Amino acid sequence: MANTKSAKKRIKITKVRTLRNRRVKNAVKIAIKDFMSKLNSGDVTAATEAFKNAVRVLDKAVTKGVLHKNNAANKKSKLASKLNKVLSASAESTSA
């Protein structure tokens, strides 16, 4: 248990920040899962919109200091490559 006043305050601050970080990380996970579900369903336009939303949520997490910028960049890159793979496959099927 904390003995000093400043230590007690730091415990409160840590609890508040932990809750905020948990909410932001949860929002990131939900955005990525939403994108993946729309991508797997085959709806390219909805997947593109979900990708934009996921990128927006990831960038907000970086701004708030919850995720490191390289971590978010890695996630965005993986999502973009998956989207591009589906987009190129759909473009080939329409042109063929």
Coordinates of C-alpha atoms in Angstrom, one line a residue, residues 5-86:
K5 CA 0.3 11.3 -0.8
S6 CA 2.1 11.4 -4.1
A7 CA 2.3 7.6 -4.3
K8 CA -1.5 7.4 -3.6
K9 CA -2.1 9.9 -6.4
R10 CA 0.1 8.0 -8.8
I11 CA -1.9 4.8 -8.1
K12 CA -5.1 6.7 -9.1
I13 CA -3.5 8.1 -12.2
T14 CA -2.3 4.7 -13.2
K15 CA -5.8 3.3 -12.8
V16 CA -7.3 6.0 -15.0
R17 CA -4.7 5.6 -17.7
T18 CA -5.0 1.8 -17.7
L19 CA -8.7 2.1 -18.3
R20 CA -8.2 4.6 -21.1
N21 CA -5.6 2.4 -22.7
R22 CA -7.8 -0.6 -22.4
R23 CA -10.7 1.2 -24.1
V24 CA -8.5 2.4 -26.9
K25 CA -6.9 -1.0 -27.5
N26 CA -10.3 -2.6 -27.5
A27 CA -11.5 -0.1 -30.1
V28 CA -8.4 -1.0 -32.3
K29 CA -9.2 -4.7 -32.0
I30 CA -12.9 -4.2 -32.8
A31 CA -12.0 -2.1 -35.9
I32 CA -9.5 -4.7 -37.2
K33 CA -12.0 -7.5 -36.6
D34 CA -14.7 -5.5 -38.4
F35 CA -12.4 -5.0 -41.3
M36 CA -11.5 -8.7 -41.5
S37 CA -15.1 -9.9 -41.3
K38 CA -16.1 -7.6 -44.2
L39 CA -13.0 -8.6 -46.1
N40 CA -13.8 -12.3 -45.6
S41 CA -17.4 -11.8 -46.6
G42 CA -16.3 -10.5 -50.0
D43 CA -17.8 -7.1 -49.8
V44 CA -15.0 -5.0 -51.2
T45 CA -16.6 -1.5 -50.8
A46 CA -17.5 -2.2 -47.2
A47 CA -14.0 -3.6 -46.5
T48 CA -12.5 -0.5 -48.0
E49 CA -14.6 1.7 -45.6
A50 CA -13.7 -0.6 -42.7
F51 CA -10.0 -0.3 -43.6
K52 CA -10.3 3.5 -43.5
N53 CA -12.0 3.3 -40.1
A54 CA -9.3 0.9 -38.8
V55 CA -6.5 3.3 -40.0
R56 CA -8.2 6.2 -38.3
V57 CA -8.6 4.3 -35.0
L58 CA -4.9 3.2 -35.2
D59 CA -3.7 6.7 -35.8
K60 CA -5.8 8.0 -32.8
A61 CA -4.2 5.3 -30.6
V62 CA -0.8 6.5 -31.7
T63 CA -1.7 10.1 -31.0
K64 CA -3.0 9.2 -27.5
G65 CA 0.3 7.3 -26.8
V66 CA -1.4 4.0 -26.4
L67 CA 0.4 2.3 -29.3
H68 CA 3.9 2.9 -30.7
K69 CA 3.9 4.4 -34.1
N70 CA 5.8 1.5 -35.6
N71 CA 3.3 -1.0 -34.1
A72 CA 0.5 0.9 -35.7
A73 CA 2.3 1.2 -39.0
N74 CA 2.9 -2.6 -39.0
K75 CA -0.8 -3.2 -38.4
K76 CA -1.8 -0.8 -41.1
S77 CA 0.6 -2.4 -43.6
K78 CA -0.7 -5.9 -42.9
L79 CA -4.3 -4.7 -43.3
A80 CA -3.5 -2.8 -46.5
S81 CA -1.7 -5.8 -48.1
K82 CA -4.7 -8.0 -47.3
L83 CA -7.1 -5.4 -48.9
N84 CA -4.9 -5.0 -51.9
K85 CA -4.7 -8.7 -52.5
V86 CA -8.6 -8.9 -52.5

